[in-house]
Short mmCIF file of C-alpha atoms in Angstrom, two decimals:
data_model
loop_
_atom_site.label_atom_id
_atom_site.label_comp_id
_atom_site.label_asym_id
_atom_site.label_seq_id
_atom_site.Cartn_x
_atom_site.Cartn_y
_atom_site.Cartn_z
CA UNK A 128 -0.13 -0.38 0.52
CA UNK A 129 1.47 3.32 -1.38
CA UNK A 130 1.73 6.30 1.38
CA UNK A 131 1.37 10.07 0.54
CA UNK A 132 2.82 12.87 2.38
CA UNK A 133 2.63 16.35 1.24
CA UNK A 134 5.99 18.31 2.16
CA UNK A 135 5.33 21.35 0.43
CA UNK A 136 1.89 23.01 -0.08
CA UNK A 137 1.83 25.31 -2.68
CA UNK A 138 2.87 28.51 -0.83
CA UNK A 139 5.85 27.15 0.92
CA UNK A 140 6.56 26.22 -2.93
CA UNK A 141 6.32 29.94 -4.09
CA UNK A 142 8.50 30.45 -0.79
CA UNK A 143 11.03 28.37 -2.16
CA UNK A 144 11.55 30.17 -5.72
CA UNK A 145 11.10 33.70 -4.20
CA UNK A 146 14.42 32.46 -1.99
CA UNK A 147 16.07 30.69 -4.83
CA UNK A 148 15.47 34.46 -7.13
CA UNK A 149 17.18 36.30 -4.44
CA UNK A 150 20.07 33.24 -3.69
CA UNK A 151 20.91 33.88 -7.89
CA UNK A 152 20.99 37.53 -8.63
CA UNK A 153 22.62 37.75 -5.27
CA UNK A 154 25.30 35.40 -6.77
CA UNK A 155 25.71 36.15 -9.58
CA UNK A 156 25.32 40.12 -8.87
CA UNK A 157 22.14 41.23 -11.11
CA UNK A 158 21.41 39.84 -14.27
CA UNK A 159 24.16 40.35 -16.86
CA UNK A 160 24.29 37.39 -18.84
CA UNK A 161 21.99 35.71 -16.89
CA UNK A 162 19.91 33.23 -19.19
CA UNK A 163 17.53 30.65 -17.06
CA UNK A 164 17.18 26.27 -18.54
CA UNK A 165 14.18 24.16 -17.86
CA UNK A 166 14.93 20.98 -18.25
CA UNK A 167 12.33 18.23 -19.55
CA UNK A 168 9.64 18.66 -18.16
CA UNK A 169 9.28 19.56 -14.27
CA UNK A 170 12.14 22.04 -15.22
CA UNK A 171 10.67 23.79 -17.69
CA UNK A 172 7.49 24.83 -15.60
CA UNK A 173 9.68 26.25 -12.95
CA UNK A 174 12.53 27.76 -14.92
CA UNK A 175 9.67 29.66 -16.15
CA UNK A 176 8.42 30.77 -12.50
CA UNK A 177 12.75 32.01 -11.86
CA UNK A 178 12.27 34.07 -14.40
CA UNK A 179 8.86 35.52 -13.61
CA UNK A 180 10.41 35.37 -10.36
CA UNK A 181 12.98 37.38 -10.82
CA UNK A 182 11.39 39.63 -13.35
CA UNK A 183 9.33 40.90 -10.68
CA UNK A 184 12.59 41.51 -8.21
CA UNK A 185 14.98 43.16 -10.94
CA UNK A 186 11.97 44.25 -13.96
CA UNK A 187 13.68 42.74 -16.97
CA UNK A 188 13.07 38.73 -18.22
CA UNK A 189 15.92 36.85 -18.40
CA UNK A 190 16.16 34.34 -21.85
CA UNK A 191 13.96 31.22 -20.94
CA UNK A 192 14.64 27.97 -23.03
CA UNK A 193 14.32 24.05 -22.75
CA UNK A 194 15.87 21.43 -22.72
CA UNK A 195 15.55 17.16 -23.97
CA UNK A 196 18.49 15.16 -22.20
CA UNK A 197 16.92 11.96 -24.26
CA UNK A 198 19.23 11.70 -27.10
CA UNK A 199 22.01 12.37 -24.15
CA UNK A 200 21.14 9.74 -22.14
CA UNK A 201 23.12 6.21 -21.12
CA UNK A 202 20.33 4.31 -20.57
CA UNK A 203 18.97 3.24 -24.47
CA UNK A 204 17.72 0.11 -25.12
CA UNK A 205 17.02 -0.33 -21.78
CA UNK A 206 14.31 2.47 -22.19
CA UNK A 207 10.14 1.29 -22.00
CA UNK A 208 9.79 5.52 -23.52
CA UNK A 209 11.13 6.11 -26.72
CA UNK A 210 9.79 9.18 -26.89
CA UNK A 211 11.58 12.58 -27.20
CA UNK A 212 10.50 16.41 -26.72
CA UNK A 213 12.67 19.29 -27.73
CA UNK A 214 15.35 21.47 -26.93
CA UNK A 215 14.09 25.22 -27.80
CA UNK A 216 16.91 27.98 -27.36
CA UNK A 217 16.75 30.59 -29.50
CA UNK A 218 19.74 32.46 -28.00
CA UNK A 219 23.71 31.72 -27.77
CA UNK A 220 24.95 30.13 -25.28
CA UNK A 221 28.09 31.76 -25.73
CA UNK A 222 29.54 32.85 -22.81
CA UNK A 223 26.33 33.14 -21.27
CA UNK A 224 25.66 32.05 -16.81
CA UNK A 225 23.45 29.11 -17.59
CA UNK A 226 21.39 28.39 -14.80
CA UNK A 227 20.40 24.84 -14.91
CA UNK A 228 15.96 24.56 -13.57
CA UNK A 229 15.28 21.23 -12.35
CA UNK A 230 12.22 20.00 -9.98
CA UNK A 231 13.72 16.85 -8.30
CA UNK A 232 17.54 15.97 -8.03
CA UNK A 233 19.03 12.67 -7.53
CA UNK A 234 21.45 10.52 -9.15
CA UNK A 235 22.70 13.46 -11.06
CA UNK A 236 22.20 11.39 -14.47
CA UNK A 237 19.83 14.22 -15.80
CA UNK A 238 21.86 16.75 -15.08
CA UNK A 239 25.08 14.99 -15.96
CA UNK A 240 22.97 14.93 -19.82
CA UNK A 241 22.11 18.40 -19.31
CA UNK A 242 25.52 18.93 -19.50
CA UNK A 243 27.07 17.52 -21.54
CA UNK A 244 24.19 18.80 -23.77
CA UNK A 245 24.00 22.50 -23.31
CA UNK A 246 28.27 22.02 -23.99
CA UNK A 247 27.43 21.10 -27.52
CA UNK A 248 25.26 24.13 -28.00
CA UNK A 249 27.49 26.45 -27.16
CA UNK A 250 30.14 27.26 -24.32
CA UNK A 251 28.56 29.22 -21.31
CA UNK A 252 30.93 31.13 -18.73
CA UNK A 253 29.59 28.83 -15.99
CA UNK A 254 26.51 26.09 -15.24
CA UNK A 255 24.86 26.46 -12.19
CA UNK A 256 21.87 24.16 -10.53
CA UNK A 257 18.77 24.88 -9.48
CA UNK A 258 17.03 22.46 -7.78
CA UNK A 259 13.57 22.12 -5.93
CA UNK A 260 13.74 19.54 -3.87
CA UNK A 261 17.45 17.21 -3.29
CA UNK A 262 16.26 14.08 -2.01
CA UNK A 263 20.31 12.24 -2.34
CA UNK A 264 21.23 9.19 -3.87
CA UNK A 265 23.77 10.77 -6.05
CA UNK A 266 26.08 8.41 -8.45
CA UNK A 267 27.94 10.90 -9.93
CA UNK A 268 30.32 14.24 -7.71
CA UNK A 269 27.36 16.68 -8.88
CA UNK A 270 26.32 19.24 -6.20
CA UNK A 271 23.35 21.70 -6.93
CA UNK A 272 24.37 26.16 -6.42
CA UNK A 273 20.50 26.30 -4.87
CA UNK A 274 18.38 24.40 -3.36
CA UNK A 275 14.95 24.37 -2.55
CA UNK A 276 14.20 21.67 0.22
CA UNK A 277 16.94 19.29 1.16
CA UNK A 278 15.32 16.32 1.12
CA UNK A 279 16.99 13.14 1.84
CA UNK A 280 14.39 9.52 0.81
CA UNK A 281 14.80 6.36 1.12
CA UNK A 282 16.63 4.33 -2.54
CA UNK A 283 12.82 2.81 -2.54
CA UNK A 284 10.40 6.25 -2.04
CA UNK A 285 9.97 9.10 -4.90
CA UNK A 286 8.58 12.43 -5.20
CA UNK A 287 5.84 13.60 -7.03
CA UNK A 288 6.00 17.66 -7.70
CA UNK A 289 2.52 17.99 -8.83
CA UNK A 290 2.11 21.26 -10.74
CA UNK A 291 -1.58 22.71 -12.24
CA UNK A 292 -3.01 22.72 -15.77
CA UNK A 293 -1.69 26.39 -16.40
CA UNK A 294 2.06 24.90 -15.30
CA UNK A 295 2.46 26.24 -11.62
CA UNK A 296 3.94 23.94 -9.02
CA UNK A 297 0.74 23.00 -6.33
CA UNK A 298 3.27 21.13 -3.78
CA UNK A 299 5.75 18.15 -3.58
CA UNK A 300 4.72 14.32 -2.57
CA UNK A 301 6.85 11.75 -0.80
CA UNK A 302 5.26 8.63 -1.94
CA UNK A 303 6.10 5.40 -0.04
CA UNK B 136 5.24 5.02 -26.24
CA UNK B 137 6.20 1.78 -26.40
CA UNK B 138 8.30 1.10 -30.13
CA UNK B 139 9.30 -2.84 -29.85
CA UNK B 140 10.49 -3.41 -33.49
CA UNK B 141 13.65 -4.23 -34.15
CA UNK B 142 13.39 -4.15 -38.33
CA UNK B 143 12.29 -1.55 -40.22
CA UNK B 144 11.34 -4.02 -42.95
CA UNK B 145 8.44 -2.11 -44.57
CA UNK B 146 5.59 0.24 -43.43
CA UNK B 147 3.19 -2.40 -43.51
CA UNK B 148 3.67 -3.64 -40.29
CA UNK B 149 3.33 0.41 -38.09
CA UNK B 150 0.18 1.77 -37.11
CA UNK B 151 -1.12 4.63 -38.31
CA UNK B 152 0.01 5.86 -34.22
CA UNK B 153 3.44 4.33 -34.79
CA UNK B 154 4.14 6.32 -38.19
CA UNK B 155 2.90 9.79 -36.20
CA UNK B 156 5.09 8.79 -33.41
CA UNK B 157 8.34 8.08 -35.86
CA UNK B 158 7.49 11.29 -36.76
CA UNK B 159 6.84 12.98 -33.85
CA UNK B 160 10.59 11.61 -33.38
CA UNK B 161 12.10 12.78 -36.77
CA UNK B 162 11.17 15.93 -35.65
CA UNK B 163 13.81 16.42 -32.47
CA UNK B 164 15.91 14.76 -34.40
CA UNK B 165 15.27 17.74 -37.14
CA UNK B 166 16.43 20.30 -34.92
CA UNK B 167 20.05 18.57 -34.03
CA UNK B 168 20.41 19.36 -38.17
CA UNK B 169 20.38 23.09 -36.87
CA UNK B 170 22.81 23.30 -34.81
CA UNK B 171 26.12 24.68 -34.69
CA UNK B 172 27.68 20.48 -34.04
CA UNK B 173 25.10 18.67 -35.73
CA UNK B 174 26.70 15.51 -32.96
CA UNK B 175 24.26 14.17 -30.03
CA UNK B 176 25.80 10.43 -28.63
CA UNK B 177 22.71 8.82 -28.41
CA UNK B 178 24.35 5.56 -30.10
CA UNK B 179 28.14 5.78 -29.44
CA UNK B 180 29.09 2.78 -29.34
CA UNK B 181 27.23 1.07 -32.01
CA UNK B 182 28.32 0.04 -35.51
CA UNK B 183 25.90 0.37 -38.38
CA UNK B 184 26.78 -1.30 -41.77
CA UNK B 185 24.84 0.21 -44.31
CA UNK B 186 25.28 -2.77 -46.49
CA UNK B 187 24.32 -1.42 -50.70
CA UNK B 188 24.29 -4.15 -53.46
CA UNK B 189 21.68 -1.23 -55.90
CA UNK B 190 23.73 2.16 -56.48
CA UNK B 191 22.56 4.90 -54.93
CA UNK B 192 23.73 8.36 -53.73
CA UNK B 193 21.27 10.33 -51.70
CA UNK B 194 19.47 7.00 -49.48
CA UNK B 195 23.04 5.56 -48.35
CA UNK B 196 24.80 9.07 -47.51
CA UNK B 197 21.26 9.89 -46.04
CA UNK B 198 21.64 7.49 -44.08
CA UNK B 199 25.14 7.67 -43.60
CA UNK B 200 24.86 10.77 -42.88
CA UNK B 201 22.61 9.66 -39.44
CA UNK B 202 24.72 7.32 -38.32
CA UNK B 203 27.43 9.57 -38.05
CA UNK B 204 26.11 12.17 -35.72
CA UNK B 205 23.93 9.87 -33.32
CA UNK B 206 26.87 9.46 -33.03
CA UNK B 207 27.66 5.82 -34.05
CA UNK B 208 30.91 3.71 -36.07
CA UNK B 209 29.15 3.63 -39.92
CA UNK B 210 31.15 1.38 -42.82
CA UNK B 211 29.81 1.58 -46.23
CA UNK B 212 29.81 -1.66 -48.32
CA UNK B 213 28.37 -2.03 -51.85
CA UNK B 214 28.03 -4.26 -54.06
CA UNK B 215 30.40 -4.62 -56.61
CA UNK B 216 33.04 -4.53 -54.13
CA UNK B 217 31.37 -7.48 -51.70
CA UNK B 218 32.21 -10.80 -52.47
CA UNK B 219 28.67 -11.39 -54.28
CA UNK B 220 30.72 -10.70 -57.07
CA UNK B 221 32.54 -13.52 -56.70
CA UNK B 222 29.63 -16.18 -56.39
CA UNK B 223 28.75 -15.38 -52.64
CA UNK B 224 25.29 -15.25 -51.29
CA UNK B 225 23.13 -12.67 -50.25
CA UNK B 226 22.99 -14.78 -46.86
CA UNK B 227 26.57 -16.07 -46.66
CA UNK B 228 27.52 -12.28 -46.88
CA UNK B 229 25.51 -11.67 -44.28
CA UNK B 230 26.79 -13.78 -41.73
CA UNK B 231 30.31 -13.14 -42.32
CA UNK B 232 29.23 -9.39 -41.81
CA UNK B 233 27.19 -10.67 -38.60
CA UNK B 234 30.07 -12.20 -36.76
CA UNK B 235 31.31 -8.26 -37.58
CA UNK B 236 29.10 -7.68 -34.65
CA UNK B 237 26.90 -4.91 -36.22
CA UNK B 238 24.05 -3.35 -34.11
CA UNK B 239 22.46 -2.65 -37.31
CA UNK B 240 22.22 -3.11 -41.12
CA UNK B 241 21.10 -1.10 -43.24
CA UNK B 242 20.29 -2.68 -46.62
CA UNK B 243 19.06 -1.91 -50.20
CA UNK B 244 18.49 -4.88 -52.69
CA UNK B 245 17.33 -5.61 -56.50
CA UNK B 246 15.18 -9.11 -54.63
CA UNK B 247 11.60 -7.70 -53.73
CA UNK B 248 12.05 -8.75 -50.20
CA UNK B 249 15.49 -9.62 -49.71
CA UNK B 250 15.31 -7.43 -46.16
CA UNK B 251 12.53 -9.62 -44.53
CA UNK B 252 15.16 -12.60 -45.93
CA UNK B 253 18.24 -10.99 -43.79
CA UNK B 254 16.07 -10.27 -41.06
CA UNK B 255 14.15 -13.69 -40.26
CA UNK B 256 18.64 -14.57 -39.89
CA UNK B 257 19.83 -11.84 -38.67
CA UNK B 258 20.40 -11.38 -34.90
CA UNK B 259 21.11 -7.21 -35.49
CA UNK B 260 18.41 -5.52 -36.45
CA UNK B 261 17.65 -4.95 -40.72
CA UNK B 262 16.62 -1.23 -41.75
CA UNK B 263 14.75 -1.80 -45.57
CA UNK B 264 16.85 1.16 -47.59
CA UNK B 265 14.94 -0.06 -50.57
CA UNK B 266 14.33 -4.05 -51.73
CA UNK B 267 13.43 -4.21 -55.11
CA UNK B 268 10.09 -3.06 -56.44
CA UNK B 269 8.60 -3.57 -52.82
CA UNK B 270 9.01 -0.52 -50.71
CA UNK B 271 10.93 1.79 -48.86
CA UNK B 272 9.99 2.37 -45.58
CA UNK B 273 12.83 5.52 -44.88
CA UNK B 274 11.39 7.28 -48.56
CA UNK B 275 7.39 6.97 -47.85
CA UNK B 276 8.31 8.44 -44.19
CA UNK B 277 10.90 11.26 -45.59
CA UNK B 278 8.12 11.80 -48.17
CA UNK B 279 4.74 11.88 -44.80
CA UNK B 280 7.79 14.62 -42.96
CA UNK B 281 7.79 17.24 -45.62
CA UNK B 282 3.59 16.58 -46.08
CA UNK B 283 3.41 17.56 -42.81
CA UNK B 284 6.00 20.02 -42.46
CA UNK B 285 4.39 22.27 -44.78
CA UNK B 286 0.83 21.19 -45.31
CA UNK B 287 0.44 21.16 -40.54
CA UNK B 288 -1.11 18.15 -41.91
CA UNK B 289 -1.94 14.61 -43.47
CA UNK B 290 -5.46 13.50 -43.26
CA UNK B 291 -7.72 15.41 -45.92
CA UNK B 292 -4.67 16.07 -48.08
CA UNK B 293 -5.23 14.98 -51.94
CA UNK B 294 -1.60 13.65 -53.29
CA UNK B 295 -0.98 13.02 -57.19
CA UNK B 296 1.39 10.25 -57.77
CA UNK B 297 2.28 10.58 -60.68
CA UNK B 298 4.90 8.25 -63.21
CA UNK B 299 6.41 4.50 -63.54
CA UNK B 300 3.70 3.18 -60.87
CA UNK B 301 4.76 -0.83 -61.13
CA UNK B 302 8.50 -0.29 -61.19
CA UNK B 303 8.43 1.89 -58.16
CA UNK B 304 8.75 0.73 -54.21
CA UNK B 305 8.44 4.51 -53.37
CA UNK B 306 4.61 3.87 -54.73
CA UNK B 307 3.88 1.39 -52.73
CA UNK B 308 5.18 2.68 -49.23
CA UNK B 309 3.19 5.63 -49.66
CA UNK B 310 0.41 4.70 -50.75
CA UNK B 311 0.36 2.61 -47.47
CA UNK B 312 1.67 4.92 -45.13
CA UNK B 313 -0.28 8.17 -46.52
CA UNK B 314 -3.56 5.52 -46.82
CA UNK B 315 -2.89 4.54 -42.84
CA UNK B 316 -2.19 8.81 -42.05
CA UNK B 317 -5.87 9.86 -43.99
CA UNK B 318 -4.88 10.94 -47.19
CA UNK B 319 -6.28 10.39 -50.33
CA UNK B 320 -4.07 8.72 -52.95
CA UNK B 321 -4.63 8.74 -56.55
CA UNK B 322 -1.79 8.25 -59.50
CA UNK B 323 -1.55 8.34 -62.59
CA UNK B 324 1.01 7.23 -65.03
CA UNK B 325 1.39 4.89 -68.97
CA UNK B 326 -1.14 2.78 -68.97
CA UNK B 327 1.93 0.49 -69.82
CA UNK B 328 3.50 1.23 -66.19
CA UNK B 329 -0.28 0.83 -63.66
CA UNK B 330 0.00 -3.26 -61.92
CA UNK B 331 -3.35 -4.54 -62.41
CA UNK B 332 -5.41 -4.11 -59.05
CA UNK B 333 -2.98 -1.25 -58.03
CA UNK B 334 -5.87 -0.05 -56.07
CA UNK B 335 -6.92 -2.57 -54.06
CA UNK B 336 -3.75 -0.92 -52.00
CA UNK B 337 -5.68 1.45 -51.92
CA UNK B 338 -5.53 4.42 -53.92
CA UNK B 339 -7.59 6.33 -56.68
CA UNK B 340 -6.65 4.87 -60.60
CA UNK B 341 -6.75 8.60 -61.81
CA UNK B 342 -7.87 8.57 -65.94
CA UNK B 343 -5.53 11.07 -67.29
CA UNK B 344 -3.05 13.44 -64.96
CA UNK B 345 -5.82 16.56 -66.05
CA UNK B 346 -7.97 14.25 -63.13
CA UNK B 347 -4.99 13.45 -60.58
CA UNK B 348 -3.73 16.20 -60.68
CA UNK B 349 -7.06 19.15 -60.71
CA UNK B 350 -7.54 20.28 -56.51
CA UNK B 351 -4.27 18.34 -55.93
CA UNK B 352 -2.27 19.48 -52.16
CA UNK B 353 0.41 17.38 -52.57
CA UNK B 354 1.91 16.45 -56.48
CA UNK B 355 4.41 13.88 -56.53
CA UNK B 356 6.70 12.90 -59.74
CA UNK B 357 8.54 9.82 -59.96
CA UNK B 358 10.92 8.90 -62.60
CA UNK B 359 10.58 6.39 -65.06
CA UNK B 360 13.03 2.70 -63.67
CA UNK B 361 14.87 1.87 -66.88
CA UNK B 362 17.32 -0.51 -65.36
CA UNK B 363 13.94 -2.04 -63.95
CA UNK B 364 12.03 -2.53 -67.29
CA UNK B 365 12.27 -5.05 -68.90
CA UNK B 366 11.20 -3.25 -72.09
CA UNK B 367 10.81 0.02 -72.84
CA UNK B 368 7.03 0.90 -71.79
CA UNK B 369 6.65 3.97 -73.98
CA UNK B 370 7.22 4.76 -77.18
CA UNK B 371 9.15 7.58 -75.76
CA UNK B 372 10.85 9.65 -73.59
CA UNK B 373 9.00 13.08 -75.40
CA UNK B 374 5.50 11.30 -75.81
CA UNK B 375 6.00 11.15 -72.21
CA UNK B 376 6.59 14.09 -71.20
CA UNK B 377 4.57 15.56 -73.54
CA UNK B 378 1.34 13.77 -71.56
CA UNK B 379 2.62 13.09 -68.33
CA UNK B 380 5.52 15.50 -67.79
CA UNK B 381 5.04 18.40 -64.67
CA UNK B 382 4.71 21.72 -65.49
CA UNK B 383 3.65 25.69 -64.94
CA UNK B 384 0.75 25.25 -66.81
CA UNK B 385 -0.47 22.30 -65.54
CA UNK B 386 0.80 22.44 -62.09
CA UNK B 387 -1.69 25.33 -62.21
CA UNK B 388 -4.99 22.23 -62.12
CA UNK B 389 -3.48 21.65 -58.74
CA UNK B 390 -4.94 23.91 -55.38
CA UNK B 391 -2.23 27.23 -55.75
CA UNK B 392 -0.49 26.11 -52.14
CA UNK B 393 0.12 22.96 -53.54
CA UNK B 394 3.60 21.77 -52.84
CA UNK B 395 5.65 19.48 -56.36
CA UNK B 396 8.01 16.46 -54.96
CA UNK B 397 10.17 13.98 -56.83
CA UNK B 398 12.14 11.63 -54.84
CA UNK B 399 14.67 11.22 -57.12
CA UNK B 400 16.54 11.64 -58.97
CA UNK B 401 14.87 13.51 -61.63
CA UNK B 402 14.79 13.59 -65.61
CA UNK B 403 14.54 17.52 -66.09
CA UNK B 404 13.25 17.99 -69.08
CA UNK B 405 11.12 13.95 -68.55
CA UNK B 406 9.03 14.05 -65.63
CA UNK B 407 9.70 17.62 -64.78
CA UNK B 408 10.15 20.91 -66.11
CA UNK B 409 12.57 23.06 -64.97
CA UNK B 410 10.19 25.92 -64.75
CA UNK B 411 8.61 23.63 -61.65
CA UNK B 412 11.65 22.06 -60.31
CA UNK B 413 12.82 24.96 -59.49
CA UNK B 414 9.84 26.87 -59.09
CA UNK B 415 8.63 27.98 -55.53
CA UNK B 416 6.54 25.41 -54.97
CA UNK B 417 9.09 22.48 -55.52
CA UNK B 418 10.09 21.81 -51.69
CA UNK B 419 12.36 18.79 -53.04
CA UNK B 420 15.47 19.65 -50.90
CA UNK B 421 13.71 19.25 -48.36
CA UNK B 422 12.57 15.91 -48.36
CA UNK B 423 16.18 15.05 -48.61
CA UNK B 424 17.03 17.59 -46.06
CA UNK B 425 14.21 15.98 -44.10
CA UNK B 426 15.85 12.52 -44.82
CA UNK B 427 18.33 13.48 -42.55
CA UNK B 428 16.31 13.89 -39.71
CA UNK B 429 14.47 10.86 -40.44
CA UNK B 430 16.99 8.06 -40.62
CA UNK B 431 18.09 9.08 -37.18
CA UNK B 432 14.99 8.76 -35.53
CA UNK B 433 14.59 5.77 -37.86
CA UNK B 434 18.12 4.24 -36.17
CA UNK B 435 17.62 5.34 -32.71
CA UNK B 436 14.03 3.69 -32.90
CA UNK B 437 15.13 0.57 -33.39
CA UNK B 438 17.99 0.79 -30.79
CA UNK B 439 15.96 1.40 -28.53
CA UNK B 440 12.99 -0.44 -29.72
CA UNK B 441 15.78 -3.49 -30.46
CA UNK B 442 15.39 -4.90 -25.84
CA UNK B 443 11.67 -4.77 -26.31
CA UNK B 444 10.98 -6.53 -29.20
CA UNK B 445 13.00 -9.88 -27.52
CA UNK B 446 10.83 -9.38 -24.07
#
């Protein structure tokens, strides 16, 4: 039998994202050369939220892109789903400070794939990682720069970030 | 979606849903071909052998580039340089190649059914790059992809295919593919080049070129396949061109926004006039460009579908 526990409600998610937006601006001393790129699919919605919050704080709309990592995954042949999304980055990455956004950080393999994909598209000045939930169990030496909530989990547990139909995050749940 | 095919032998094996899935996947790969670095590591460590027993530049190059852009190792073997000329059978050639452990064999052969024959005997994936007058699935898929790119849909469109229907594998694959995706396919050509009972494949036979072209959304012209004809089936190329050639005058019968396609190579002045071949309605080079994306999708899908098909 599965047991679902609410970790963050809608307001908590918004507070966490506002804090991350402030941290990003503080760390980068403003929005110069800053771009936000979300990893499909949860990361895209969170990246859009961060872009909006940065605009509210700083009054500047930073470029927003989406990246699909399917072609960079290392488990082709053992996957059940071969569906592929599209990468949509309509600005040059050269010399940009990229804020890479995902909803949940787990083994780190998705982030590795996303970094490979980004570097194939250009040569950013740096890549910073913003994630909503860090659940641990890293298999690669990857550490996020901006974290919404640290949440140590068991491997058997799952984390689900729910979004509304308008792609606004409405809650984070732990499923045992 | 689960793609459970280890081989790609013809359009017949796919449902409409699977065809749409292949086209969606191709759209993702098309984006790579517009990047500065046109390479992704998806098939790193995989070996693809292009085994071409028939002359081909376009298809072979397209598959080779597709494989390379996915980081696979690609090897080309042509019929004239293979041991077939020394009397070896197809099966022996294939078994020797298989002993080198390729992951995918892309094969073109002049015998209909050769790809299926090979697939039954091989442990690796086989992709049919044209077998005799039977099927040419990757061409049909790139045609469907190009139509969708320009028209936004395939369902409900009138597609006229004109030329040497009997000897064209492109037609067979296209009729099947476009039918499954909801288009209305019309064919036209000299009576000597229309196989009896072709309408059973699900197309309409036009009495003449005018009927085929009228109100068409897509016009697909075919080359006369001299190399596959046992004897000459038309009195002269000039006469063929007069009755079945596409020119700027008869193209006006089609819808004003109709697109003109050709699987290549074109014979200018025979099935298509230079004015049309270079005109604003032609999408022939788009077909070539899209061919790489569609073939990348096919190589990716058979690589991922490999294990699923075994289970």
